[in-house]
Structure formats: structure tokens, C-alpha cells
Short mmCIF file of C-alpha atoms in Angstrom, two decimals:
data_model
loop_
_atom_site.label_atom_id
_atom_site.label_comp_id
_atom_site.label_asym_id
_atom_site.label_seq_id
_atom_site.Cartn_x
_atom_site.Cartn_y
_atom_site.Cartn_z
CA ALA K 15 -19.58 -114.95 -6.08
CA THR K 16 -17.10 -112.69 -4.81
CA HIS K 17 -19.95 -110.77 -3.42
CA LYS K 18 -21.01 -113.76 -1.48
CA ILE K 19 -17.66 -114.61 -0.14
CA LEU K 20 -16.86 -110.90 1.16
CA ALA K 21 -20.09 -110.75 2.78
CA GLN K 22 -19.44 -114.40 4.38
CA MET K 23 -16.26 -112.74 5.64
CA VAL K 24 -17.78 -109.34 6.96
CA GLY K 25 -20.03 -112.20 8.98
CA VAL K 26 -17.04 -113.44 10.36
CA VAL K 27 -15.46 -110.16 11.33
CA ASP K 28 -18.66 -109.04 12.80
CA ARG K 29 -19.29 -112.13 14.93
CA LEU K 30 -15.59 -112.03 15.99
CA ALA K 31 -16.14 -108.39 17.08
CA GLN K 32 -19.12 -109.49 19.12
CA GLY K 33 -17.47 -112.06 20.83
CA CYS K 34 -14.70 -109.48 22.11
CA PHE K 35 -16.85 -107.25 23.15
CA ALA K 36 -18.80 -109.89 25.41
CA VAL K 37 -15.37 -110.74 27.01
CA VAL K 38 -14.53 -107.02 27.80
CA ILE K 39 -17.90 -105.80 28.44
CA LEU K 40 -18.19 -108.96 31.35
CA GLY K 41 -14.75 -107.89 32.83
CA ALA K 42 -15.88 -104.49 32.71
CA ILE K 43 -18.96 -105.08 34.62
CA VAL K 44 -16.87 -107.27 37.11
CA TRP K 45 -14.49 -104.61 37.67
CA PHE K 46 -17.53 -102.29 38.19
CA ARG K 47 -19.04 -104.46 41.06
CA VAL K 48 -15.56 -105.30 42.95
CA GLY K 49 -14.47 -101.64 42.73
CA THR K 50 -17.71 -100.13 44.04
CA ALA K 51 -18.06 -103.09 46.58
CA ALA K 52 -14.33 -102.31 47.75
CA ILE K 53 -15.44 -98.15 48.17
CA GLN K 54 -18.31 -98.83 49.90
CA ALA K 55 -16.72 -101.20 52.03
CA ALA K 56 -13.34 -98.93 52.95
CA ARG K 57 -15.88 -96.24 54.25
CA PRO K 58 -14.97 -96.80 57.72
CA ILE K 59 -11.20 -96.59 56.71
CA THR K 60 -11.61 -93.43 54.38
CA GLY K 61 -14.37 -91.34 56.09
CA GLN K 62 -16.20 -90.77 53.39
CA THR K 63 -19.92 -90.28 53.74
CA GLU K 64 -22.50 -92.79 51.93
CA TYR K 65 -23.70 -89.88 49.76
CA ALA K 66 -19.77 -89.22 49.07
CA ALA K 67 -18.42 -92.67 48.48
CA ALA K 68 -21.45 -93.23 45.71
CA GLN K 69 -19.56 -90.36 44.15
CA THR K 70 -16.68 -91.89 43.86
CA CYS K 71 -18.20 -95.32 42.82
CA THR K 72 -19.75 -93.24 39.95
CA ILE K 73 -16.40 -91.78 39.06
CA TRP K 74 -14.71 -95.38 39.22
CA GLY K 75 -17.63 -96.87 37.10
CA ALA K 76 -17.03 -94.08 34.62
CA LEU K 77 -13.31 -94.95 34.25
CA VAL K 78 -13.87 -98.43 33.99
CA PHE K 79 -16.27 -98.29 31.20
CA LYS K 80 -14.23 -95.78 29.53
CA ILE K 81 -11.11 -98.11 29.17
CA SER K 82 -13.24 -100.80 28.28
CA LEU K 83 -14.31 -99.06 24.97
CA TRP K 84 -11.16 -98.17 24.75
CA MET K 85 -10.09 -101.98 24.24
CA CYS K 86 -12.53 -102.13 21.54
CA PRO K 87 -10.97 -99.95 18.90
CA TRP K 88 -13.67 -101.09 16.04
CA ILE K 89 -15.98 -99.07 17.75
CA GLN K 90 -15.61 -95.33 18.04
CA ILE K 91 -17.41 -92.52 19.31
CA VAL K 92 -16.72 -89.26 17.27
CA SER K 93 -18.10 -85.56 17.22
CA VAL K 94 -19.21 -83.83 13.82
CA ASP K 95 -15.85 -81.69 14.32
CA GLY K 96 -13.85 -84.49 15.29
CA ALA K 97 -13.21 -83.38 18.92
CA PRO K 98 -13.97 -84.79 22.39
CA VAL K 99 -17.57 -83.28 23.43
CA THR K 100 -16.91 -80.94 26.21
CA TRP K 101 -18.22 -79.33 29.22
CA PRO K 102 -18.09 -75.48 30.15
CA ALA K 103 -16.58 -74.32 33.13
CA LYS K 104 -18.83 -75.04 36.20
CA ASP K 105 -21.42 -72.05 37.19
CA THR K 106 -21.39 -71.84 40.97
CA ASP K 107 -24.36 -69.53 40.51
CA SER K 108 -26.19 -72.20 38.88
CA PRO K 109 -28.54 -75.17 39.60
CA PRO K 110 -27.10 -78.37 38.46
CA PRO K 111 -27.66 -79.63 35.07
CA PHE K 112 -30.05 -81.99 33.96
CA PHE K 113 -28.78 -84.30 31.07
CA LEU K 114 -31.15 -86.40 28.25
CA MET K 115 -29.92 -89.06 26.08
CA ASN K 116 -31.87 -90.66 23.05
CA HIS K 117 -32.36 -94.68 23.79
CA THR K 118 -32.07 -96.66 20.49
CA SER K 119 -30.15 -99.45 21.90
CA PHE K 120 -28.74 -101.33 25.19
CA MET K 121 -25.45 -99.64 24.06
CA ASP K 122 -26.56 -96.01 24.78
CA PHE K 123 -25.75 -96.00 28.63
CA PHE K 124 -22.34 -97.18 27.66
CA VAL K 125 -21.79 -94.65 25.22
CA PHE K 126 -23.06 -92.13 27.60
CA THR K 127 -20.93 -92.99 30.28
CA CYS K 128 -17.89 -93.40 28.01
CA GLY K 129 -18.35 -90.27 25.66
CA MET K 130 -19.19 -87.75 28.07
CA PRO K 131 -16.01 -85.64 29.83
CA LEU K 132 -15.00 -87.04 33.34
CA ARG K 133 -15.68 -83.50 34.49
CA VAL K 134 -19.28 -84.06 34.72
CA TYR K 135 -18.71 -86.66 36.71
CA ARG K 136 -16.56 -85.06 39.04
CA GLU K 137 -17.94 -81.49 39.34
CA THR K 138 -21.67 -82.38 39.50
CA SER K 139 -22.18 -85.40 41.46
CA PHE K 140 -23.77 -87.34 38.13
CA ARG K 141 -26.36 -89.88 38.59
CA THR K 142 -29.08 -91.73 36.54
CA MET K 143 -32.58 -92.72 36.50
CA VAL K 144 -33.29 -96.11 35.41
CA GLN K 145 -35.86 -98.64 35.36
CA SER K 146 -36.37 -100.27 38.53
CA LYS K 147 -36.10 -103.98 37.04
CA LEU K 148 -32.53 -103.23 35.96
CA PHE K 149 -31.63 -103.32 39.63
CA ASP K 150 -32.16 -107.28 39.11
CA MET K 151 -29.21 -107.79 36.78
CA ALA K 152 -26.18 -109.95 38.55
CA LEU K 153 -23.37 -107.46 39.41
CA TYR K 154 -24.56 -104.83 37.26
CA GLY K 155 -27.60 -103.87 39.46
CA GLU K 156 -25.67 -103.99 43.02
CA GLY K 157 -22.90 -101.96 41.51
CA MET K 158 -25.70 -99.10 40.29
CA ARG K 159 -27.03 -99.21 44.01
CA ALA K 160 -23.23 -98.60 45.15
CA CYS K 161 -23.75 -95.50 42.91
CA ALA K 162 -26.98 -94.36 44.31
CA THR K 163 -28.48 -94.84 40.96
CA PHE K 164 -32.47 -93.27 41.20
CA PRO K 165 -34.95 -96.19 40.50
CA VAL K 166 -38.34 -95.66 38.41
CA TYR K 167 -41.11 -98.27 39.62
CA PHE K 168 -43.14 -98.26 36.25
CA ASN K 169 -46.25 -100.24 37.13
CA LYS K 170 -45.96 -102.50 33.92
CA SER K 171 -42.66 -103.41 31.61
CA GLU K 172 -44.81 -102.88 28.59
CA ALA K 173 -43.90 -100.99 25.99
CA GLY K 174 -45.52 -97.43 25.88
CA VAL K 175 -46.84 -97.81 28.95
CA PHE K 176 -45.16 -95.33 32.02
CA SER K 177 -47.40 -95.22 34.51
CA VAL K 178 -45.44 -95.45 37.88
CA ASP K 179 -46.11 -97.13 41.22
CA ARG K 180 -46.99 -93.74 43.07
CA GLU K 181 -46.01 -95.15 46.81
CA LYS K 182 -42.53 -96.91 45.40
CA GLN K 183 -42.03 -93.73 43.82
CA LYS K 184 -42.16 -91.27 47.03
CA THR K 185 -39.03 -92.52 48.24
CA THR K 186 -37.08 -91.97 44.64
CA THR K 187 -38.71 -88.44 44.55
CA ALA K 188 -37.23 -87.50 48.47
CA ASP K 189 -34.00 -88.78 47.76
CA VAL K 190 -33.64 -86.95 44.13
CA ALA K 191 -34.98 -83.71 45.68
CA VAL K 192 -31.66 -83.98 48.38
CA HIS K 193 -29.49 -85.16 45.59
CA ILE K 194 -30.40 -81.81 43.53
CA ALA K 195 -29.87 -79.62 46.62
CA ALA K 196 -26.94 -80.71 47.54
CA GLY K 197 -25.72 -79.42 43.98
CA GLY K 198 -26.37 -83.06 42.00
CA SER K 199 -27.34 -83.75 38.63
CA ILE K 200 -29.47 -86.01 36.80
CA GLY K 201 -29.55 -88.00 33.23
CA LEU K 202 -32.58 -89.99 32.13
CA CYS K 203 -33.64 -91.02 28.87
CA PRO K 204 -36.69 -88.96 28.36
CA GLU K 205 -38.68 -91.34 25.75
CA GLY K 206 -38.85 -93.68 28.34
CA GLN K 207 -38.26 -97.28 26.03
CA VAL K 208 -35.67 -98.39 23.43
CA SER K 209 -36.90 -97.22 19.62
CA ARG K 210 -38.19 -99.90 17.72
CA ALA K 211 -37.42 -97.98 14.73
CA PRO K 212 -34.04 -96.40 15.23
CA PRO K 213 -32.45 -94.37 14.63
CA THR K 214 -35.20 -91.16 13.87
CA PRO K 215 -37.23 -89.47 14.50
CA LEU K 216 -37.34 -89.36 18.30
CA GLN K 217 -40.24 -90.97 20.33
CA SER K 218 -42.11 -89.07 22.08
CA PHE K 219 -41.01 -87.38 25.44
CA ARG K 220 -42.46 -88.54 28.26
CA ARG K 221 -44.10 -85.06 30.40
CA GLY K 222 -43.26 -86.70 33.66
CA SER K 223 -39.48 -86.64 33.18
CA PHE K 224 -39.50 -82.77 33.23
CA ALA K 225 -41.39 -82.13 36.42
CA ILE K 226 -37.93 -82.31 38.22
CA PRO K 227 -35.83 -79.77 35.73
CA CYS K 228 -38.97 -77.46 35.78
CA ALA K 229 -39.42 -77.45 39.83
CA ASN K 230 -35.83 -76.75 40.12
CA LYS K 231 -34.78 -74.60 37.15
CA MET K 232 -32.28 -76.89 35.91
CA PRO K 233 -30.38 -76.35 32.63
CA ILE K 234 -31.11 -78.91 30.46
CA TRP K 235 -28.50 -80.80 27.89
CA GLY K 236 -29.05 -83.23 25.65
CA TYR K 237 -26.46 -86.20 24.88
CA THR K 238 -27.51 -87.21 21.19
CA MET K 239 -26.36 -90.48 19.81
CA LEU K 240 -26.42 -91.79 16.38
CA GLY K 241 -25.01 -95.26 15.64
CA CYS K 242 -25.68 -97.10 18.91
CA HIS K 243 -27.98 -99.28 17.01
CA ASP K 244 -25.43 -100.65 14.51
CA THR K 245 -23.23 -101.83 17.40
CA TRP K 246 -25.52 -103.22 19.37
CA PRO K 247 -28.92 -103.71 17.38
CA LEU K 248 -32.20 -104.55 19.28
CA LYS K 249 -32.68 -108.22 18.52
CA GLU K 250 -29.10 -109.15 19.77
CA ALA K 251 -28.60 -110.72 23.17
CA ILE K 252 -24.99 -108.79 23.26
CA GLY K 253 -23.50 -105.95 20.98
CA GLY K 254 -20.32 -104.93 20.02
CA PHE K 255 -20.12 -104.54 15.77
CA PRO K 256 -18.18 -102.53 14.26
CA ALA K 257 -19.55 -98.92 14.22
CA THR K 258 -18.93 -95.67 14.52
CA ILE K 259 -21.34 -93.79 16.98
CA TYR K 260 -21.52 -89.76 16.37
CA VAL K 261 -22.33 -87.84 19.27
CA SER K 262 -23.17 -83.96 20.28
CA LEU K 263 -23.83 -82.34 23.84
CA ASP K 264 -25.68 -79.60 23.54
CA HIS K 265 -28.03 -77.10 25.95
CA LEU K 266 -31.29 -77.29 25.04
CA TYR K 267 -33.06 -75.21 27.45
CA THR K 268 -33.15 -73.39 31.02
CA PRO K 269 -36.54 -73.36 32.36
CA VAL K 270 -37.87 -70.66 33.35
CA GLU K 271 -40.94 -68.98 35.91
CA GLY K 272 -44.14 -69.82 34.01
CA ASP K 273 -43.04 -73.19 32.30
CA ASP K 274 -44.79 -76.53 32.84
CA ALA K 275 -43.30 -79.91 32.27
CA THR K 276 -45.47 -80.09 29.06
CA LYS K 277 -43.77 -76.92 27.18
CA ILE K 278 -40.21 -78.13 28.59
CA ALA K 279 -40.60 -81.38 26.87
CA THR K 280 -41.90 -80.21 23.66
CA ILE K 281 -39.08 -77.43 23.40
CA CYS K 282 -36.55 -80.09 24.57
CA GLN K 283 -37.90 -83.03 21.90
CA GLU K 284 -37.73 -80.33 18.97
CA LYS K 285 -34.46 -79.16 19.67
CA MET K 286 -33.10 -82.74 20.37
CA GLN K 287 -34.58 -83.78 17.27
CA GLY K 288 -32.79 -80.92 15.58
CA CYS K 289 -29.23 -82.23 16.71
CA LEU K 290 -30.28 -85.75 15.35
CA ASP K 291 -30.72 -84.32 12.50
CA VAL K 292 -27.19 -82.71 12.27
CA LEU K 293 -25.77 -85.96 13.31
CA VAL K 294 -27.61 -88.03 10.31
CA ALA K 295 -26.99 -85.37 7.80
CA HIS K 296 -23.21 -85.80 8.95
CA LYS K 297 -23.09 -89.28 9.05
CA ALA K 298 -24.74 -89.61 5.37
CA SER K 299 -21.94 -87.08 4.31
CA VAL K 300 -19.21 -89.11 5.78
CA GLU K 301 -20.21 -92.28 4.38
CA GLY K 302 -21.01 -90.65 0.95
CA LYS K 303 -17.49 -89.69 0.71
CA LYS K 304 -15.70 -93.04 1.52
CA THR K 305 -18.02 -95.10 -1.13
CA ALA K 306 -17.18 -92.04 -3.63
#
């Protein structure tokens, strides 16, 4: 009977946390949209170019979502050593970085945004590539447009189908090339879809995702997350359950002459799986100590 009562109490706490998170994240999305609209509307006054305004919008979005997660202390983002993830000093001679993130939950992009050092947004003109249908989301989709987020036009929205509309994708490819030439970085989920059996192993990486870093010799970094699916399970319309999310930011590979997308994808998947394995072992060790 005691265990049943405790389970019911935990369930109530979980739902309260979920409700609070829903309010916070909705407010964050509203502020994200309001801020990005104001930044773009103020361009005639500030004198910012369209490209510079998009970067300002991205930094604004990062700040908004960092504050929003700070307002949800029952969701913690921690690294193995307990310190915030860091970003090395900018190398002006190196091509811009190419970031990968594993995909186990709708929470992933919020955690990536909140967990990445603000310097990444400031110093690398960071942009993401996302499925085009996400631009249809009220407020959030409009905010992404203001940030010059790059759309990926999949032919179908079915799981495991990653062929793209080549005609529509030509515009994105050209825009990405201009962005990289200007020193801008790119971030995406190489698995292409939310995992149906999180957290491990990683799903197969889409080879097409690696044509960009291959062609531009961009150093590839992996932002690996464990626990996003605990706070926002796939079957839940909204997340926010109490959870600790373990993260790491690691250099995976820098392409060299003679590489192809298939080789790069294989190397990066193997190394990122290793990073995930480290997080899984660390989580098991921490939770074991708590229950001991």
C-alpha cells in the first residue's frame, strides 16, 4: 500500500512538473517570436544586414531558451565531470565547425540550444538544418525563419524515408554554401528522425548529411545527449518530467582529401556511439550510488 501511495505521489509531481514546463516553454516560444520579429523589423534603424540580423535572432533565441530551462530546475543538464561543456578558442584558419546531435526526443533541440556555450552562437554564426514541416509550427516556425534556419525538404514524412525533393533542396544547398563561405557553422541530427527505442544504439547516420563537411573540410563535433527521452517521452504531447540530462561535446573527425560522405558518416557514428556509451555508463554509476 505504501509503495502504491508513493507511486501516485510521484505521478502527481511528474504531471505538475509537466504543466509548469508547458507554461514556461510556451512563454519562451512567444518571447522568441516577439524578439526575432523586433530584430528584423528594426533593421532599417540598426543598419544590420539580413545575415547579421539572422545571427542576432539566433543569439536571442539561445538566450531565451537558456533562461526558460533555468526556470525549470527539476530538469538538469550536466556533463560527466560536472562542469559546463566548453568550446575551444576560435581558430581563424580552420573552416567553420559542423555539429551533430543525437535524436531521441522533441526535447533535443531545446537541450542543445541551452547546453551549448553562447560563444558558439557568437563566434560561428550558428544555423541549424531542420525538416521543412517544422516551419509550419505557429510562432516557432516563424522564429526559425527569422534565424535563417535551413529547411530540408523530405519527399515523405514517413519514418526511415529520407529522400529529398531535389528541386526545392537546390535553394537550401546554395544558401548553405553562402553561409559556410561567410564562416558560418551548421548543426543537424544525422539520424534524421526521433529514435523509437532510445537511448542506444544510435540509428544509422544519413550519408547525405555529410556531403557538406566533406566538401568543405569542416571539423565535425558531436553534442551527445542522454536523458532527453526521460523528460519528454516520444508519446507525450509535451515534456517537462523531472530528469537529469547528461551531455558531452566532442570533436569526432575532420575530413581530409580523399574522404567521401560514407566514410565520414561511418567514422562519426562509431565515435559518437562511443561518447553515448560513456554517458550511459556514467549515468548507471551515478544512479547506482544514489540507490546504494
